[in-house]
mmCIF file of C-alpha atoms in Angstrom:
data_model
loop_
_atom_site.group_PDB
_atom_site.id
_atom_site.type_symbol
_atom_site.label_atom_id
_atom_site.label_comp_id
_atom_site.label_asym_id
_atom_site.label_seq_id
_atom_site.Cartn_x
_atom_site.Cartn_y
_atom_site.Cartn_z
ATOM 1 C CA MET A 1 -7.214 36.098 56.494
ATOM 2 C CA GLY A 2 -9.787 37.338 54.014
ATOM 3 C CA CYS A 3 -13.510 37.287 54.640
ATOM 4 C CA SER A 4 -16.332 36.866 52.157
ATOM 5 C CA ASN A 5 -19.693 38.536 52.539
ATOM 6 C CA GLY A 6 -22.808 37.091 50.980
ATOM 7 C CA SER A 7 -26.571 36.874 51.096
ATOM 8 C CA SER A 8 -29.197 34.434 49.958
ATOM 9 C CA ASP A 9 -31.409 35.035 46.960
ATOM 10 C CA ASP A 10 -34.563 35.068 49.050
ATOM 11 C CA GLY A 11 -33.291 37.635 51.536
ATOM 12 C CA GLY A 12 -32.937 35.046 54.306
ATOM 13 C CA PRO A 13 -29.925 34.489 56.530
ATOM 14 C CA ALA A 14 -26.701 33.733 54.687
ATOM 15 C CA VAL A 15 -23.718 31.737 55.822
ATOM 16 C CA VAL A 16 -20.452 32.103 53.925
ATOM 17 C CA THR A 17 -17.514 29.833 54.727
ATOM 18 C CA GLU A 18 -13.817 29.764 53.990
ATOM 19 C CA ASP A 19 -11.589 26.690 53.978
ATOM 20 C CA ASP A 20 -9.238 27.807 56.717
ATOM 21 C CA VAL A 21 -8.715 24.787 58.951
ATOM 22 C CA HIS A 22 -5.297 24.165 60.443
ATOM 23 C CA ASP A 23 -3.724 20.717 60.847
ATOM 24 C CA ASP A 24 -0.653 20.103 62.958
ATOM 25 C CA GLU A 25 1.863 17.249 63.007
ATOM 26 C CA SER A 26 0.038 15.480 65.850
ATOM 27 C CA GLY A 27 -2.948 14.937 63.570
ATOM 28 C CA ARG A 28 -5.212 17.435 65.295
ATOM 29 C CA SER A 29 -7.322 19.564 63.028
ATOM 30 C CA CYS A 30 -9.686 22.458 63.429
ATOM 31 C CA GLN A 31 -7.344 24.459 65.621
ATOM 32 C CA ILE A 32 -8.350 28.076 65.458
ATOM 33 C CA ASN A 33 -4.933 29.582 64.790
ATOM 34 C CA GLY A 34 -2.562 26.620 64.664
ATOM 35 C CA VAL A 35 -0.725 27.765 67.805
ATOM 36 C CA GLU A 36 0.183 25.409 70.643
ATOM 37 C CA TYR A 37 0.525 27.333 73.919
ATOM 38 C CA GLN A 38 2.748 26.281 76.819
ATOM 39 C CA GLY A 39 2.318 27.453 80.373
ATOM 40 C CA GLN A 40 0.991 26.575 83.789
ATOM 41 C CA SER A 41 -2.531 26.141 85.074
ATOM 42 C CA THR A 42 -3.956 27.035 88.443
ATOM 43 C CA TYR A 43 -7.619 26.838 89.440
ATOM 44 C CA TYR A 44 -10.268 29.034 91.016
ATOM 45 C CA ALA A 45 -13.843 28.857 92.293
ATOM 46 C CA ALA A 46 -15.575 29.763 89.041
ATOM 47 C CA ASP A 47 -19.277 30.250 88.431
ATOM 48 C CA GLY A 48 -19.113 31.053 84.699
ATOM 49 C CA SER A 49 -19.228 34.830 85.052
ATOM 50 C CA GLY A 50 -16.283 37.227 84.839
ATOM 51 C CA ALA A 51 -14.672 39.836 82.615
ATOM 52 C CA CYS A 52 -16.518 38.518 79.544
ATOM 53 C CA SER A 53 -19.836 39.659 81.071
ATOM 54 C CA PHE A 54 -21.444 36.249 80.656
ATOM 55 C CA PRO A 55 -24.023 35.150 83.224
ATOM 56 C CA ALA A 56 -23.227 32.462 85.774
ATOM 57 C CA THR A 57 -23.605 28.949 84.365
ATOM 58 C CA PRO A 58 -23.932 26.538 87.297
ATOM 59 C CA ASP A 59 -24.687 23.673 84.899
ATOM 60 C CA ASP A 60 -21.551 24.323 82.831
ATOM 61 C CA LEU A 61 -18.479 24.960 84.949
ATOM 62 C CA HIS A 62 -15.821 23.785 82.515
ATOM 63 C CA VAL A 63 -14.632 27.367 82.137
ATOM 64 C CA VAL A 64 -11.301 29.168 82.142
ATOM 65 C CA ALA A 65 -9.691 32.566 82.676
ATOM 66 C CA LEU A 66 -6.889 33.446 80.239
ATOM 67 C CA ASN A 67 -3.783 35.514 80.794
ATOM 68 C CA ALA A 68 -4.116 39.122 79.632
ATOM 69 C CA GLU A 69 -2.023 38.626 76.474
ATOM 70 C CA ASP A 70 -4.176 35.792 75.142
ATOM 71 C CA PHE A 71 -7.414 37.306 76.444
ATOM 72 C CA VAL A 72 -6.776 40.156 73.986
ATOM 73 C CA ALA A 73 -9.046 42.731 75.631
ATOM 74 C CA SER A 74 -12.083 40.373 75.453
ATOM 75 C CA ALA A 75 -11.491 39.070 71.896
ATOM 76 C CA ALA A 76 -11.089 35.532 73.287
ATOM 77 C CA CYS A 77 -14.395 35.625 75.166
ATOM 78 C CA GLY A 78 -16.599 32.648 74.397
ATOM 79 C CA ALA A 79 -13.785 30.746 72.688
ATOM 80 C CA CYS A 80 -13.020 27.182 73.726
ATOM 81 C CA ILE A 81 -9.633 25.728 74.532
ATOM 82 C CA GLU A 82 -8.395 22.162 74.857
ATOM 83 C CA VAL A 83 -5.921 21.668 77.702
ATOM 84 C CA ASP A 84 -3.442 18.805 78.112
ATOM 85 C CA GLY A 85 -2.357 18.276 81.709
ATOM 86 C CA PRO A 86 -0.398 15.655 83.663
ATOM 87 C CA ASP A 87 -3.276 13.171 83.875
ATOM 88 C CA ALA A 88 -5.676 13.906 81.009
ATOM 89 C CA SER A 89 -7.140 16.548 78.711
ATOM 90 C CA VAL A 90 -10.134 18.815 79.213
ATOM 91 C CA SER A 91 -12.009 21.445 77.218
ATOM 92 C CA ALA A 92 -13.084 24.752 78.724
ATOM 93 C CA ARG A 93 -14.841 27.933 77.608
ATOM 94 C CA VAL A 94 -13.185 31.340 78.083
ATOM 95 C CA VAL A 95 -15.223 33.509 80.465
ATOM 96 C CA ASP A 96 -12.674 35.628 82.333
ATOM 97 C CA ARG A 97 -9.247 37.257 82.399
ATOM 98 C CA CYS A 98 -6.575 36.158 84.869
ATOM 99 C CA PRO A 99 -4.651 39.281 85.980
ATOM 100 C CA GLY A 100 -1.985 37.278 87.799
ATOM 101 C CA CYS A 101 -1.273 34.846 84.969
ATOM 102 C CA GLY A 102 1.861 35.119 82.877
ATOM 103 C CA ALA A 103 2.080 34.531 79.133
ATOM 104 C CA GLY A 104 0.710 31.090 78.285
ATOM 105 C CA ASP A 105 -0.754 30.565 81.754
ATOM 106 C CA ILE A 106 -4.413 29.806 82.434
ATOM 107 C CA ASP A 107 -6.695 29.619 85.464
ATOM 108 C CA LEU A 108 -9.173 26.759 85.135
ATOM 109 C CA SER A 109 -12.311 26.254 87.156
ATOM 110 C CA ALA A 110 -11.797 23.733 89.939
ATOM 111 C CA GLU A 111 -14.116 21.365 88.077
ATOM 112 C CA ALA A 112 -12.016 21.495 84.906
ATOM 113 C CA PHE A 113 -8.663 21.404 86.728
ATOM 114 C CA ALA A 114 -9.723 18.217 88.535
ATOM 115 C CA GLN A 115 -9.936 16.499 85.139
ATOM 116 C CA ILE A 116 -6.243 17.060 84.357
ATOM 117 C CA ALA A 117 -4.599 16.898 87.815
ATOM 118 C CA THR A 118 -5.416 16.655 91.503
ATOM 119 C CA LEU A 119 -6.533 19.820 93.247
ATOM 120 C CA GLU A 120 -3.786 19.227 95.811
ATOM 121 C CA GLN A 121 -1.181 19.877 93.111
ATOM 122 C CA GLY A 122 -2.489 23.417 92.752
ATOM 123 C CA ARG A 123 -0.291 24.405 89.798
ATOM 124 C CA VAL A 124 0.731 22.169 86.894
ATOM 125 C CA ASP A 125 2.414 22.457 83.509
ATOM 126 C CA VAL A 126 -0.017 22.408 80.584
ATOM 127 C CA SER A 127 -0.190 22.798 76.850
ATOM 128 C CA TRP A 128 -3.334 24.154 75.264
ATOM 129 C CA ARG A 129 -4.873 25.337 72.029
ATOM 130 C CA PHE A 130 -8.004 27.063 70.750
ATOM 131 C CA VAL A 131 -10.586 24.625 69.346
ATOM 132 C CA PRO A 132 -14.177 24.903 68.072
ATOM 133 C CA CYS A 133 -16.841 25.024 70.780
ATOM 134 C CA PRO A 134 -19.301 22.096 70.837
ATOM 135 C CA VAL A 135 -22.304 24.383 70.555
ATOM 136 C CA GLU A 136 -25.823 23.463 69.521
ATOM 137 C CA GLY A 137 -28.289 25.710 67.764
ATOM 138 C CA VAL A 138 -27.906 29.215 66.404
ATOM 139 C CA LEU A 139 -25.997 32.355 67.369
ATOM 140 C CA LYS A 140 -27.667 34.280 70.170
ATOM 141 C CA TYR A 141 -27.657 38.020 70.835
ATOM 142 C CA HIS A 142 -27.877 39.761 74.189
ATOM 143 C CA PHE A 143 -28.679 43.470 74.301
ATOM 144 C CA LYS A 144 -27.020 45.013 77.331
ATOM 145 C CA GLU A 145 -29.252 46.466 80.009
ATOM 146 C CA GLY A 146 -29.503 50.209 79.415
ATOM 147 C CA SER A 147 -29.283 49.920 75.631
ATOM 148 C CA ASN A 148 -31.548 52.168 73.607
ATOM 149 C CA GLN A 149 -31.860 53.474 70.063
ATOM 150 C CA TRP A 150 -29.133 56.099 70.649
ATOM 151 C CA TRP A 151 -26.605 53.874 72.462
ATOM 152 C CA THR A 152 -26.724 50.168 71.815
ATOM 153 C CA ALA A 153 -24.495 47.363 73.071
ATOM 154 C CA VAL A 154 -24.965 43.774 71.933
ATOM 155 C CA GLN A 155 -23.111 40.596 72.844
ATOM 156 C CA VAL A 156 -22.871 37.490 70.666
ATOM 157 C CA ARG A 157 -23.219 34.170 72.485
ATOM 158 C CA ASN A 158 -23.271 30.488 71.583
ATOM 159 C CA HIS A 159 -20.704 30.880 68.798
ATOM 160 C CA ARG A 160 -18.627 27.964 67.517
ATOM 161 C CA TYR A 161 -15.512 30.062 66.854
ATOM 162 C CA PRO A 162 -14.312 33.337 68.401
ATOM 163 C CA VAL A 163 -16.072 36.398 66.999
ATOM 164 C CA ALA A 164 -13.824 38.739 65.013
ATOM 165 C CA SER A 165 -16.294 41.498 64.115
ATOM 166 C CA VAL A 166 -19.938 42.522 64.215
ATOM 167 C CA GLU A 167 -21.639 44.842 61.734
ATOM 168 C CA ILE A 168 -25.142 46.150 62.354
ATOM 169 C CA LYS A 169 -27.767 47.602 60.051
ATOM 170 C CA ALA A 170 -31.163 49.074 60.866
ATOM 171 C CA GLY A 171 -33.869 49.437 58.223
ATOM 172 C CA ASP A 172 -32.608 50.378 54.767
ATOM 173 C CA GLY A 173 -29.395 51.919 56.095
ATOM 174 C CA ASP A 174 -25.841 50.753 55.618
ATOM 175 C CA TYR A 175 -23.999 48.313 57.834
ATOM 176 C CA LYS A 176 -22.075 49.994 60.665
ATOM 177 C CA MET A 177 -19.015 48.343 62.148
ATOM 178 C CA ALA A 178 -19.514 47.976 65.897
ATOM 179 C CA THR A 179 -16.629 48.518 68.314
ATOM 180 C CA ARG A 180 -15.757 45.718 70.693
ATOM 181 C CA SER A 181 -15.558 46.831 74.303
ATOM 182 C CA GLY A 182 -13.233 45.427 76.930
ATOM 183 C CA TYR A 183 -16.273 43.854 78.590
ATOM 184 C CA ASN A 184 -17.240 41.853 75.489
ATOM 185 C CA TYR A 185 -20.115 43.880 74.061
ATOM 186 C CA PHE A 186 -20.154 45.362 70.577
ATOM 187 C CA ILE A 187 -21.212 49.009 70.657
ATOM 188 C CA VAL A 188 -22.564 51.472 68.123
ATOM 189 C CA ASP A 189 -22.419 54.805 69.931
ATOM 190 C CA GLU A 190 -22.416 57.308 67.072
ATOM 191 C CA GLY A 191 -26.146 57.722 66.767
ATOM 192 C CA GLY A 192 -26.803 54.226 68.049
ATOM 193 C CA MET A 193 -28.601 51.577 66.026
ATOM 194 C CA GLY A 194 -32.064 53.079 65.835
ATOM 195 C CA VAL A 195 -35.233 51.363 66.990
ATOM 196 C CA GLY A 196 -34.765 48.108 65.073
ATOM 197 C CA PRO A 197 -35.303 45.468 63.982
ATOM 198 C CA TYR A 198 -31.683 44.954 62.991
ATOM 199 C CA ASP A 199 -29.583 42.930 60.603
ATOM 200 C CA PHE A 200 -26.362 41.532 62.052
ATOM 201 C CA ARG A 201 -23.348 40.477 60.017
ATOM 202 C CA VAL A 202 -21.026 38.483 62.261
ATOM 203 C CA THR A 203 -17.586 37.311 61.160
ATOM 204 C CA ASP A 204 -15.556 34.743 63.076
ATOM 205 C CA VAL A 205 -11.779 34.376 63.205
ATOM 206 C CA MET A 206 -11.917 31.596 60.592
ATOM 207 C CA GLY A 207 -13.429 33.954 58.019
ATOM 208 C CA ASN A 208 -16.943 32.500 58.232
ATOM 209 C CA VAL A 209 -19.776 35.028 57.992
ATOM 210 C CA VAL A 210 -23.301 34.718 59.365
ATOM 211 C CA GLU A 211 -25.964 37.259 58.458
ATOM 212 C CA ASP A 212 -28.979 37.291 60.758
ATOM 213 C CA ARG A 213 -31.849 39.519 59.661
ATOM 214 C CA GLY A 214 -34.792 41.041 61.458
ATOM 215 C CA ILE A 215 -33.429 40.755 65.001
ATOM 216 C CA ALA A 216 -35.822 42.564 67.330
ATOM 217 C CA PHE A 217 -34.506 45.013 69.928
ATOM 218 C CA SER A 218 -35.132 43.568 73.389
ATOM 219 C CA PRO A 219 -32.924 44.982 76.183
ATOM 220 C CA ASP A 220 -31.463 42.528 78.707
ATOM 221 C CA THR A 221 -32.931 39.610 76.768
ATOM 222 C CA LEU A 222 -31.295 36.756 74.872
ATOM 223 C CA VAL A 223 -32.542 36.717 71.272
ATOM 224 C CA ASP A 224 -32.041 33.809 68.869
ATOM 225 C CA GLY A 225 -30.433 34.381 65.497
ATOM 226 C CA GLN A 226 -31.078 32.147 62.513
ATOM 227 C CA ALA A 227 -27.753 30.452 61.750
ATOM 228 C CA GLN A 228 -24.490 29.163 63.198
ATOM 229 C CA PHE A 229 -20.891 29.175 61.986
ATOM 230 C CA PRO A 230 -20.299 25.932 60.050
ATOM 231 C CA ILE A 231 -18.578 23.025 61.702
ATOM 232 C CA CYS A 232 -15.001 22.336 60.648
ATOM 233 C CA GLU A 233 -14.078 19.484 58.392
ATOM 234 C CA ASP A 234 -13.201 16.792 60.954
ATOM 235 C CA GLY A 235 -16.624 17.138 62.590
ATOM 236 C CA ARG A 236 -15.440 18.534 65.920
#
């Protein structure tokens, strides 16, 4: 999948989109990769935290841990999935990895599992797929505690689609491709990112690009960007 980079004439944030929406025979659209997964779901006492290094979200417990294969060393963090179970369907946000899950298996929060089956069932057959997250507002950036101008780790939050890559630029320098860690932070460790402010160029798995400029360095703080990945064509 190719990606396009772009910027606005006035130097403001730029959003570049690609028409890369998948439709399947059931009539669903806006699947992230067009893949329908089959497996089993269990449940656990989730609080929203986990291997993705997100904070606990007591007001949003429709979350899920993915099997290691589909977690892809944190690449699925922050993505949303739609799960079809015996009784109904539910959407959940990826926040953790499930070490004991086999290929296609998931571990839903108890709150999400209760929407598709009874807790007494414990383990049920499911099908699921990646879908856009119903986010509001702009991308947000969290600088990891301990970050500095020589070693900087930043996490992207509140993204509609899974993040594929992050490039970072300080001052008049060139963009540097950040490396994604297994704990879901993007790191520039060869000389760091400097003192800031920074420009971020974030690409999602659909090929959409958001450029956020002038992001101030603020360790262990959530900083708003200026744009969001565009919504897909069926409005979901």
